mmCIF file of C-alpha atoms in Angstrom:
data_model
loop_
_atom_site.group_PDB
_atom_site.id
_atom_site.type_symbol
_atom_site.label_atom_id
_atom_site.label_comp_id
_atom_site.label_asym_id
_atom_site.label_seq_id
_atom_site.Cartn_x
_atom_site.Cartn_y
_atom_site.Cartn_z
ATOM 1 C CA UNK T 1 1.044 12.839 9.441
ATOM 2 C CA UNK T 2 4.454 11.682 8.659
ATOM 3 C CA UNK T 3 5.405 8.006 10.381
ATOM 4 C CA UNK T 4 8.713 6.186 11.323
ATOM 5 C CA UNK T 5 8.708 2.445 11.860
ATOM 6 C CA UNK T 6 10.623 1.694 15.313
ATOM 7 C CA UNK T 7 13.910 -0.124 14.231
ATOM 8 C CA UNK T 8 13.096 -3.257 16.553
ATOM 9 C CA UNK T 9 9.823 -4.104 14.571
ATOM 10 C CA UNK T 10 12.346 -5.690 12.041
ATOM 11 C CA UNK T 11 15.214 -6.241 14.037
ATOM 12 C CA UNK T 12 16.011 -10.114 14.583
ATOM 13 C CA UNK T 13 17.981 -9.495 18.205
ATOM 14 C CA UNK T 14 16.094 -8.978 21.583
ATOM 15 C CA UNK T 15 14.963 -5.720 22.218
ATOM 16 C CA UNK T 16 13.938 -4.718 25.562
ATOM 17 C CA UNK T 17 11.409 -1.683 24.537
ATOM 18 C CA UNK T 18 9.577 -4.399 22.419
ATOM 19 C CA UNK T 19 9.572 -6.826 25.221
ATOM 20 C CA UNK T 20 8.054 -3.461 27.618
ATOM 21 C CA UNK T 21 5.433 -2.679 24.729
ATOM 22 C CA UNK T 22 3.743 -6.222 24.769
ATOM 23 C CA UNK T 23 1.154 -5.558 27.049
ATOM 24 C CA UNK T 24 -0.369 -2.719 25.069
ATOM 25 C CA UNK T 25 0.012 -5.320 22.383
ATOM 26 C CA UNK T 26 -1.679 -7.858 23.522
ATOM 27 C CA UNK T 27 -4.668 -5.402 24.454
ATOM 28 C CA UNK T 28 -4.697 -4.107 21.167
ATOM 29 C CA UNK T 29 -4.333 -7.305 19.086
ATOM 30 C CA UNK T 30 -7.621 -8.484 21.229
ATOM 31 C CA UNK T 31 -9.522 -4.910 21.033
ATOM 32 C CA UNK T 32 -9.048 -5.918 17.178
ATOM 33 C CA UNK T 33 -9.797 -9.197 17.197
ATOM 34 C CA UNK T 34 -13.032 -8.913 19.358
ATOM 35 C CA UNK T 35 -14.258 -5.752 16.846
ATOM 36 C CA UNK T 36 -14.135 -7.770 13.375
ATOM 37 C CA UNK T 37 -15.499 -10.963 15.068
ATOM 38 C CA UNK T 38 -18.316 -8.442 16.714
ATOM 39 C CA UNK T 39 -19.530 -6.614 13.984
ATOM 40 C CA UNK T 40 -22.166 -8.144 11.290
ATOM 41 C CA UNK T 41 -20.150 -6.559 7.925
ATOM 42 C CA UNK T 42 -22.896 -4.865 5.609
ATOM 43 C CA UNK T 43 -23.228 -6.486 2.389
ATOM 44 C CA UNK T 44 -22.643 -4.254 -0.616
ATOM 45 C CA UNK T 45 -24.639 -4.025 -3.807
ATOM 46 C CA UNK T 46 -21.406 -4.733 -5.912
ATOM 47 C CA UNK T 47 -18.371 -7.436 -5.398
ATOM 48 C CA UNK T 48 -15.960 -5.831 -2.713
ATOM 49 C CA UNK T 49 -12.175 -7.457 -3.333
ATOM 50 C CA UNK T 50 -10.519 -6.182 -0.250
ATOM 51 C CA UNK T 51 -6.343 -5.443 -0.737
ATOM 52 C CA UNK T 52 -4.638 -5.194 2.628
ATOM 53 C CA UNK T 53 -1.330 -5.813 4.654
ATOM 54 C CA UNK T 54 -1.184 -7.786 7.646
ATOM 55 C CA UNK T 55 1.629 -5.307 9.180
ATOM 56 C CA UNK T 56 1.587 -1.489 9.365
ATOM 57 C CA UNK T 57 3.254 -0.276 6.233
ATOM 58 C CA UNK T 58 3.606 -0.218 2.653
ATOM 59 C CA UNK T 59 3.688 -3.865 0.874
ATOM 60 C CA UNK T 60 2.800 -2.794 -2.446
ATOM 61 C CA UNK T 61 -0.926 -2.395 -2.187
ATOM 62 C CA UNK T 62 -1.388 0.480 -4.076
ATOM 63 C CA UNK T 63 0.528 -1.304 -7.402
ATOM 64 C CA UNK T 64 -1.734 -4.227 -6.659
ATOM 65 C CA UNK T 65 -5.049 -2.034 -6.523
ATOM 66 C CA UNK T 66 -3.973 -0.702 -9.988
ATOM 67 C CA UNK T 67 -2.924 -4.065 -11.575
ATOM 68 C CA UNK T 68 -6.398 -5.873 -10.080
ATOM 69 C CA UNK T 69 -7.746 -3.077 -11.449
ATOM 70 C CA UNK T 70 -6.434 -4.085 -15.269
ATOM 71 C CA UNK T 71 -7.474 -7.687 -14.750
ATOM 72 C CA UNK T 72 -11.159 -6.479 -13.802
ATOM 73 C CA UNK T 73 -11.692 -4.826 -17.088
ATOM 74 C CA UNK T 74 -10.338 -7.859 -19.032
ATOM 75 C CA UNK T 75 -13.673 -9.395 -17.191
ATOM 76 C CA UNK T 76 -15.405 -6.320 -18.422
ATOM 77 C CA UNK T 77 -15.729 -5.164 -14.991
ATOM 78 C CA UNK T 78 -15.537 -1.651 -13.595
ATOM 79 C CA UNK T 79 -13.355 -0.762 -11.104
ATOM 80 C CA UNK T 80 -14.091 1.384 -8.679
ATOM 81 C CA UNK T 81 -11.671 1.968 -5.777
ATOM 82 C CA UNK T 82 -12.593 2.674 -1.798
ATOM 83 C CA UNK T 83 -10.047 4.129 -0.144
ATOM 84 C CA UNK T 84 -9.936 5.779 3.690
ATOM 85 C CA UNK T 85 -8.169 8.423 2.777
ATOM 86 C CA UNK T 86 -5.373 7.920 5.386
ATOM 87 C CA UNK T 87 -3.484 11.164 5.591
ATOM 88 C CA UNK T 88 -6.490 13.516 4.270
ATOM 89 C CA UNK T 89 -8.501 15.597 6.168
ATOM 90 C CA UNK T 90 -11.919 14.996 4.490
ATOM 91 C CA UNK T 91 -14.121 12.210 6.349
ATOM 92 C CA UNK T 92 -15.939 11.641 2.898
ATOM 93 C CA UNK T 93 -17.681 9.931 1.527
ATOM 94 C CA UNK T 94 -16.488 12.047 -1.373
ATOM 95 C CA UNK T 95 -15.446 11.157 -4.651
ATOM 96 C CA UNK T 96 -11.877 11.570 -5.051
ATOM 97 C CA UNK T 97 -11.092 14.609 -8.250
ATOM 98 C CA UNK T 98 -7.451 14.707 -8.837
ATOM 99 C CA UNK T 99 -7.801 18.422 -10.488
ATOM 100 C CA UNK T 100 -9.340 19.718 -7.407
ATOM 101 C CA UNK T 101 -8.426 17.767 -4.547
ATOM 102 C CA UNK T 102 -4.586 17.402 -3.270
ATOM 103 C CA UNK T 103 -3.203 15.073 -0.195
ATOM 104 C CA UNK T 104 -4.441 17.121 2.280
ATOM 105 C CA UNK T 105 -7.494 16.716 1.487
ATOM 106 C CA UNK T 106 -8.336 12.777 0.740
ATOM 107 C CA UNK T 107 -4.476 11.362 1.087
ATOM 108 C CA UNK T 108 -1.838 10.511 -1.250
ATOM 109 C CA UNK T 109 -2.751 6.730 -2.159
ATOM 110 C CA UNK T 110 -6.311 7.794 -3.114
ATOM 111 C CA UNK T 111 -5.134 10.905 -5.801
ATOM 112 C CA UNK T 112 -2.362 8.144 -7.560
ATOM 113 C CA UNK T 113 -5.975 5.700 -7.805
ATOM 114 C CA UNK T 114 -8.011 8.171 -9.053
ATOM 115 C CA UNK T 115 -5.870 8.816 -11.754
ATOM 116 C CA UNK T 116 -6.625 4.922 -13.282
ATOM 117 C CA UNK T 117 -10.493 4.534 -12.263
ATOM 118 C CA UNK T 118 -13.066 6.090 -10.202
ATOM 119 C CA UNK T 119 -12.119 6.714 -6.353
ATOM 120 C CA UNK T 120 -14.247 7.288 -3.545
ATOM 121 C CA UNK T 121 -12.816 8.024 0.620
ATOM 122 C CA UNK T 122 -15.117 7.512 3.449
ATOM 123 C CA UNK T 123 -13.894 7.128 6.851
ATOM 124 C CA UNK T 124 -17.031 4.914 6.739
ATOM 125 C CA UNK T 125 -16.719 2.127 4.599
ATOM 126 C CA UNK T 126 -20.450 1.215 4.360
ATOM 127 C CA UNK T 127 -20.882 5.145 3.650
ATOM 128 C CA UNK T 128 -18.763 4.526 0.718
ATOM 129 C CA UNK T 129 -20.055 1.359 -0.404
ATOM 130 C CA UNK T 130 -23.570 3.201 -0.534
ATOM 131 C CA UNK T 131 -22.035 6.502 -2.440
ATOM 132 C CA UNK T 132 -20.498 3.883 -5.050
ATOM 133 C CA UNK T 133 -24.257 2.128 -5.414
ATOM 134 C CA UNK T 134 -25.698 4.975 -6.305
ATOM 135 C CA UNK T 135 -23.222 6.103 -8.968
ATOM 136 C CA UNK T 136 -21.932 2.793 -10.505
ATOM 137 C CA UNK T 137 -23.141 0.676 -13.238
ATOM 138 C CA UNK T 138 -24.095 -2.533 -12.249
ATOM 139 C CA UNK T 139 -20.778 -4.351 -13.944
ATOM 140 C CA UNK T 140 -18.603 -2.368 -11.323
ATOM 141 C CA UNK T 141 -16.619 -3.808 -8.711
ATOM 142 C CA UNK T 142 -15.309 -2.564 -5.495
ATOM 143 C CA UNK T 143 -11.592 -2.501 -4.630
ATOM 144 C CA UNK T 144 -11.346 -1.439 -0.637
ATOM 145 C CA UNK T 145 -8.072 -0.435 -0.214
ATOM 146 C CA UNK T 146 -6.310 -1.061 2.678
ATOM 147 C CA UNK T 147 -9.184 -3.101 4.956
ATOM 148 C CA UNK T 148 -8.068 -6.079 6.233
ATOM 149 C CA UNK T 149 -8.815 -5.486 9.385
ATOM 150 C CA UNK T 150 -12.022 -3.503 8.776
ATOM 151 C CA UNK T 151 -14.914 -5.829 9.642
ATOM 152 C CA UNK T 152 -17.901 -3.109 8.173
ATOM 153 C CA UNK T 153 -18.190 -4.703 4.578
ATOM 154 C CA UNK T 154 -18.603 -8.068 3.732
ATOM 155 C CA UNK T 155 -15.812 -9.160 1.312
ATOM 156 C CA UNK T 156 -15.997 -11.569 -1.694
ATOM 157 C CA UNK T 157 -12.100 -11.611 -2.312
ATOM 158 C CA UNK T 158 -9.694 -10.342 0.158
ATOM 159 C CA UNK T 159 -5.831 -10.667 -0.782
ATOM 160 C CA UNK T 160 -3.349 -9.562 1.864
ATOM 161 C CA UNK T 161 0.094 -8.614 0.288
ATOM 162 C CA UNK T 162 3.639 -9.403 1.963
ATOM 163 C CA UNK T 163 7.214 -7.915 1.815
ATOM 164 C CA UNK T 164 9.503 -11.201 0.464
ATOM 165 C CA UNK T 165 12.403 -9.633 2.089
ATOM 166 C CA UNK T 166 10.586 -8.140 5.412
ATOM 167 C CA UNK T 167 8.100 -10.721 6.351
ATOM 168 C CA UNK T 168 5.927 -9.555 9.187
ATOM 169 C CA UNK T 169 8.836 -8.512 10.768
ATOM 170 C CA UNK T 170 9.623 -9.916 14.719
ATOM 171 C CA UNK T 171 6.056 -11.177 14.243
ATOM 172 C CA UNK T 172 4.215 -8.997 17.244
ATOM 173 C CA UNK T 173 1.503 -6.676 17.262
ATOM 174 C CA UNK T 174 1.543 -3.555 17.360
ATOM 175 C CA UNK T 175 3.342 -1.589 19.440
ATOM 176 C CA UNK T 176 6.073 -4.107 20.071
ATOM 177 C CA UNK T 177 5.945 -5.352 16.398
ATOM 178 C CA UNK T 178 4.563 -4.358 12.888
ATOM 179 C CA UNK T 179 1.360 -6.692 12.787
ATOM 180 C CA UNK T 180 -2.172 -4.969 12.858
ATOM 181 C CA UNK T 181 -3.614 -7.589 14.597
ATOM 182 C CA UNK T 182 -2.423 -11.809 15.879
ATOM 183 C CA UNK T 183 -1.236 -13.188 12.644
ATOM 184 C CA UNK T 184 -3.062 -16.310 13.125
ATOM 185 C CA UNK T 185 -6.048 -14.263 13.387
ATOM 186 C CA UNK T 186 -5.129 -12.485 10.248
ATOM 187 C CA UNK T 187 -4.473 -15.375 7.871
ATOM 188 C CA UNK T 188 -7.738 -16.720 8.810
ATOM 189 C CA UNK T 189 -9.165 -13.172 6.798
ATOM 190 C CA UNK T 190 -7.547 -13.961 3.735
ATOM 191 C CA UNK T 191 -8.216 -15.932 0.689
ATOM 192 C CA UNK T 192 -4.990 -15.172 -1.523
ATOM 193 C CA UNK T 193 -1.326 -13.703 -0.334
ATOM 194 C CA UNK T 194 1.033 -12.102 -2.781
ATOM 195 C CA UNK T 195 4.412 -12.018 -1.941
ATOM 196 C CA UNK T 196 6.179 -8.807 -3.197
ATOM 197 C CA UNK T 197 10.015 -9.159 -4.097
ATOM 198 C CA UNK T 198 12.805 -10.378 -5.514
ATOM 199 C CA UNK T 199 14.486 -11.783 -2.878
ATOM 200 C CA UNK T 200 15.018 -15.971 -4.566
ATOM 201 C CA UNK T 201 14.462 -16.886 -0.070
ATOM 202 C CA UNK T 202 11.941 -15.566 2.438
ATOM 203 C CA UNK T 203 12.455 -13.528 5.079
ATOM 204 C CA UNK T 204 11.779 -16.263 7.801
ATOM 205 C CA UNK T 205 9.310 -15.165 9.825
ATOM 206 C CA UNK T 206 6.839 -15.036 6.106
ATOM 207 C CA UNK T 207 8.143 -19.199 5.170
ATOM 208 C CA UNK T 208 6.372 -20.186 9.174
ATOM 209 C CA UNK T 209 3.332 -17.984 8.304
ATOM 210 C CA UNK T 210 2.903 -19.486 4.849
ATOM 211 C CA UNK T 211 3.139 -23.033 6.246
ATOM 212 C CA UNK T 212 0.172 -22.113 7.947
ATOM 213 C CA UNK T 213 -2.157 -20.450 5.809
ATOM 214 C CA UNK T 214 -4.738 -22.352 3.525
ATOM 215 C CA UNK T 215 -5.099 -20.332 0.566
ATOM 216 C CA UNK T 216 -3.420 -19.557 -2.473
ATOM 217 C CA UNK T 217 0.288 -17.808 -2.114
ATOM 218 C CA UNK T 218 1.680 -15.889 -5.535
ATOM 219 C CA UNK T 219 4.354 -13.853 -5.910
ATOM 220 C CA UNK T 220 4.951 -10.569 -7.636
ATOM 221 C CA UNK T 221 7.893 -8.389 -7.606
ATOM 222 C CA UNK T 222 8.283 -4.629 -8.356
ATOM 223 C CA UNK T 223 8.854 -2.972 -11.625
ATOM 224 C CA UNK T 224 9.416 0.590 -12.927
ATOM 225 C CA UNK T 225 6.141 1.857 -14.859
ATOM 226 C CA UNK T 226 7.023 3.950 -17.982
ATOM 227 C CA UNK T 227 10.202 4.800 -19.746
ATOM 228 C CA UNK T 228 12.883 4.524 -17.712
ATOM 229 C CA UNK T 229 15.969 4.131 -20.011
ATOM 230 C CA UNK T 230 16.749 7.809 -19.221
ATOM 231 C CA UNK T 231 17.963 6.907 -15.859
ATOM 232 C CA UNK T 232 21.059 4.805 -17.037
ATOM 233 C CA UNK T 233 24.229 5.775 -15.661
ATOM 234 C CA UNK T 234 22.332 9.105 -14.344
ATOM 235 C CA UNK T 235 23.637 10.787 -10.829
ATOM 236 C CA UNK T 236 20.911 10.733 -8.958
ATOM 237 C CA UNK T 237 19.678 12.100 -5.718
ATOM 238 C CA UNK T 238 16.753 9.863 -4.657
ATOM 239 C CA UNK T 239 14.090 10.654 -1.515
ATOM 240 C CA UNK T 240 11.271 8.944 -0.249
ATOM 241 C CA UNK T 241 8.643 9.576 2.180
ATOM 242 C CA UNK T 242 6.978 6.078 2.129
ATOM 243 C CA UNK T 243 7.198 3.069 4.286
ATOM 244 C CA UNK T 244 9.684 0.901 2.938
ATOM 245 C CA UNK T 245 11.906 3.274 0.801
ATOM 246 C CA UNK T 246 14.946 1.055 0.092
ATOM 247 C CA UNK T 247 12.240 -0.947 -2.391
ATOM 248 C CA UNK T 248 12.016 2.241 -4.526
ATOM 249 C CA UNK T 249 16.269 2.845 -3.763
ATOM 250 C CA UNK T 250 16.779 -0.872 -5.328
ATOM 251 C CA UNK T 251 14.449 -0.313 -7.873
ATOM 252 C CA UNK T 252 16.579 2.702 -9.014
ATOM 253 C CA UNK T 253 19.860 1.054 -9.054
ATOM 254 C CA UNK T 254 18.452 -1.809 -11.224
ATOM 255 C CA UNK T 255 17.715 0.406 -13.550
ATOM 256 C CA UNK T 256 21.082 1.838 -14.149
ATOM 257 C CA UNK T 257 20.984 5.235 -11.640
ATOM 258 C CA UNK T 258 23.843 5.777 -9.671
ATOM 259 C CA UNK T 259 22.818 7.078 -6.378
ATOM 260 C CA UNK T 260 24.839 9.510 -5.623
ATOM 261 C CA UNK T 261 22.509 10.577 -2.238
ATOM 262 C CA UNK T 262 19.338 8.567 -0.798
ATOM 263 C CA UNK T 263 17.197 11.219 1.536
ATOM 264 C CA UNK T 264 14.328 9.424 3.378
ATOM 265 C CA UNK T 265 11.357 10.506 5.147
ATOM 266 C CA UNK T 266 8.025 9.111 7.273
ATOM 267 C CA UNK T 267 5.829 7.681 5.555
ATOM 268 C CA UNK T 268 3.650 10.183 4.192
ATOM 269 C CA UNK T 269 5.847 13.191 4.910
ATOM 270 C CA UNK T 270 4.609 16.461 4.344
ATOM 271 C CA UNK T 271 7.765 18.592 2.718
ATOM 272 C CA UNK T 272 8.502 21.651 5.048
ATOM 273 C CA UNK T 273 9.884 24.749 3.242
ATOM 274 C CA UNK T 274 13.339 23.899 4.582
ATOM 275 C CA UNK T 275 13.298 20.254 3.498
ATOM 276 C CA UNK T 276 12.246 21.106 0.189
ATOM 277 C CA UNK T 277 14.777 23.654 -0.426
ATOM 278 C CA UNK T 278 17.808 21.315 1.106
ATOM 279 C CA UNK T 279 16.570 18.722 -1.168
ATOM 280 C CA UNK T 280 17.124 21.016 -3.861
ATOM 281 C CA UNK T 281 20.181 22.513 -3.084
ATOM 282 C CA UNK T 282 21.993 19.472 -2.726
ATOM 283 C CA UNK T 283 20.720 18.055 -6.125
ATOM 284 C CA UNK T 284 22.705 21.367 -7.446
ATOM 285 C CA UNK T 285 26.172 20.887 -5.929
ATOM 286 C CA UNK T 286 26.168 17.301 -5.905
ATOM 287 C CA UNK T 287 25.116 17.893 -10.050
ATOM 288 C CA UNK T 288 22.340 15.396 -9.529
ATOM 289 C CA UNK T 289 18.456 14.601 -10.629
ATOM 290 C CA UNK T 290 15.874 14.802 -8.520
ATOM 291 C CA UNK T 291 13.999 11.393 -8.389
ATOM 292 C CA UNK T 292 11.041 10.651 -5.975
ATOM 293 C CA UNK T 293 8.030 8.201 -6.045
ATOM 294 C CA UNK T 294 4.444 9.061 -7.277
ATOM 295 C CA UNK T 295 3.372 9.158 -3.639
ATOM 296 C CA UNK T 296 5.758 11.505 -3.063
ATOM 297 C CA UNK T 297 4.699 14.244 -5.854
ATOM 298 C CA UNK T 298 1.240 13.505 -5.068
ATOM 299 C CA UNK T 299 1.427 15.000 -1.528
ATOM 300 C CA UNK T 300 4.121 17.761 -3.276
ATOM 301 C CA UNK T 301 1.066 18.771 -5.665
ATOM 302 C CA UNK T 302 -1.213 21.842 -4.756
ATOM 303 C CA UNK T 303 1.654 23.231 -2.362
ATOM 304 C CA UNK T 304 3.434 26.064 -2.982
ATOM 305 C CA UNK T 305 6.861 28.133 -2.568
ATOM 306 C CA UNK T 306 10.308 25.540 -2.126
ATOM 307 C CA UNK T 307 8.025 22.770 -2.522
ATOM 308 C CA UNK T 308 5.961 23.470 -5.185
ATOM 309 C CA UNK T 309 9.351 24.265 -7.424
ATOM 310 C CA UNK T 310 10.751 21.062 -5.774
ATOM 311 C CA UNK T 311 7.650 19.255 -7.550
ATOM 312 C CA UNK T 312 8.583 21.249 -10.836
ATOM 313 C CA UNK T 313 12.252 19.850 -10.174
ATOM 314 C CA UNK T 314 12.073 15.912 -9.333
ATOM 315 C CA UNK T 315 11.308 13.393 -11.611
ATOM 316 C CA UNK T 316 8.931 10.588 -11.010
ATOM 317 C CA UNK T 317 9.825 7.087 -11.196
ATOM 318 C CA UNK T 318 6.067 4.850 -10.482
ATOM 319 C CA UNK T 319 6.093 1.574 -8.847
ATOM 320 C CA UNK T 320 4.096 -1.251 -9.988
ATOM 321 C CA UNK T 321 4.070 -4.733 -10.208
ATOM 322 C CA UNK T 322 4.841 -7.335 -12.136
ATOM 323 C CA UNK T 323 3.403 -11.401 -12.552
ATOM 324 C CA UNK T 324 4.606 -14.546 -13.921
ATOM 325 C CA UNK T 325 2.265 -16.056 -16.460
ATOM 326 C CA UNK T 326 1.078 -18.761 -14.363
ATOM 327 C CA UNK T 327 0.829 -16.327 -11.170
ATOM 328 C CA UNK T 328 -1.343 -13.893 -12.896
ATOM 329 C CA UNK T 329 -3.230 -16.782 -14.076
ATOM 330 C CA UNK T 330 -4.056 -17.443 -11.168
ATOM 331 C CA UNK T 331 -5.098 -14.263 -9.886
ATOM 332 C CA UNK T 332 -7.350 -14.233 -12.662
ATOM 333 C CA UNK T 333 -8.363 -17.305 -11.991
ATOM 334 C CA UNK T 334 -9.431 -16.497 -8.172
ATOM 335 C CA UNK T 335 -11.030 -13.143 -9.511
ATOM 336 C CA UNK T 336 -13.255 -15.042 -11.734
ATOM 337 C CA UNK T 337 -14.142 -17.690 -8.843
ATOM 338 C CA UNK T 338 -14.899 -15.338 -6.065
ATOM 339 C CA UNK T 339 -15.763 -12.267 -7.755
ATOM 340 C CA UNK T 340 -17.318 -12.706 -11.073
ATOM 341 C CA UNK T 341 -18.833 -16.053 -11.260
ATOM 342 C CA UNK T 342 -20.583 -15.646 -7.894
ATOM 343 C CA UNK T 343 -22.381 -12.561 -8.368
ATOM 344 C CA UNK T 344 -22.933 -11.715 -11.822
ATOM 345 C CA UNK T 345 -24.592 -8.033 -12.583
ATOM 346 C CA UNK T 346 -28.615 -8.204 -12.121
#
């Protein structure tokens, strides 16, 4: 279920088939709008902190699930994540097992979550919420992944996380633009936006939207996870099936890697035989490594023939994120406002 971004979503010139899509956006920013402000969320039996985007696309919530997921258990809280599943074919609920399940089955995000806590998909988020009650102790927490927009559960925290460098893009809905829904609608949802980058300036279309939103605004910017100092000076042939790729393409050259070849993909590619075994050939006479993300060998796991060697082949370099003192501060800070001091375990 592999998906490219149209190149006017981020473009900063007219384009006429985003001016022909808007429309079907403005019928689909109100179907969305009307549905969350519709539905009476259900009201879980633990703390749900929701992590979401306001555009289609990767922002960095899975490194932020994981590193919310550290500052929980310095509160002696249990995470437990709820994930969709966006890419797998099970409707769930089911807990997520990395040893027997693979992408197809629950998704890539929710096999990389599983590996740091406890992971449940349900296409039904209450469904979930329920599952989780009657397996978690009563110190656990939820983390929904990826529901801004999803009006089913009530939230106690919900952060929405932001490209630096991308913004939300030529600030439309979808089609016509990257945003799930109006923006001013959106920012209304949200108690807390992290800002993911290094860029020292906004994009410009993120400084308007922060000088309207009332909450709290902390940044974060990505980091390698693990040892990394074998990449110095390296040849490298990097590919990416995610949403943003040129994040993880930076990342590498920061590190020291000289790119020598960057391949990229949808977001959330499934390899083909072919692909995999180009990928691999041109590592050879190129004399390069292999390097993909995590999300990329998670949906390369379980397969087999040219892409199960290619997963035997690349190496892994994992995304995650990284806070200034005072910005993690307050992170922990909100976390122990709306999560921990408001509903204590019975």
């Amino acid at each position: 279920m592999a998906t490219r971004e149209p190149p006017w979503w981020y473009g900063s010139r007219y384009d006429w088939a985003s001016q022909a899509l808007m429309p079907i956006s403005s019928l689909y920013g109100w179907v969305v709008t009307q549905r969350y402000r519709r539905t009476l969320p259900a009201h879980a039996a633990h703390p749900v902190v929701c992590i979401g985007n306001f555009t289609a696309g990767g922002t960095g919530k899975t490194p932020l699930a994981l590193a919310l997921a550290d500052l929980l258990r310095r509160e002696q809280r249990q995470p437990w994540f709820l994930s969709r599943g966006y890419g797998g074919r099970l409707v769930g609920p089911v807990r997520v097992e990395p040893a027997r399940h693979t992408a197809a089955d629950v998704g890539d995000e929710p096999l990389l979550l599983a590996a740091a806590a406890p992971t449940i998909v349900a296409r039904d988020r209450r469904a979930g919420a329920m599952m989780i009650a009657a397996s978690a102790p009563a110190e656990a927490v939820i983390i929904m992944d990826d529901g801004l927009q999803n009006p089913s559960l009530a939230k106690d925290l919900t952060i929405a996380v932001v490209d630096g460098h991308r913004g939300v893009g030529n600030g439309r809905v979808m089609p016509s633009g990257p945003l799930r829904a109006p923006l001013a609608f959106q920012l209304n949802t949200a108690d807390m936006i992290v800002v993911n980058g290094t860029t020292p300036t906004l994009d410009p279309s993120l400084e308007v939207a922060l000088a309207f939103f009332g909450g709290e605004v902390i940044r974060a910017k990505p980091v390698a996870a693990g040892d990394t100092a074998w990449l110095k000076d390296r040849r490298v042939l990097a590919f990416a099936g995610i949403a943003n790729p040129q994040r993880f393409f930076t990342l590498l050259e920061g590190l020291g890697a000289r790119l020598v070849v960057t391949r990229v993909y949808g977001d959330h590619a499934v390899y083909s035989e072919r692909e995999a075994r180009a990928l691999m050939d041109a590592a050879k006479t190129l004399n390069c490594d292999l390097v993909t993300t995590a999300k990329d060998m998670a949906r390369l796991g379980g397969t087999s023939g040219p892409s199960a060697e290619l997963a035997h082949t690349a190496k892994v370099v994992a995304m995650s994120l990284s806070f200034t003192d005072e910005d993690r501060a307050r992170l922990q800070s909100m976390i122990q406002r709306k999560l921990i001091a408001l509903r204590q375990p019975s």
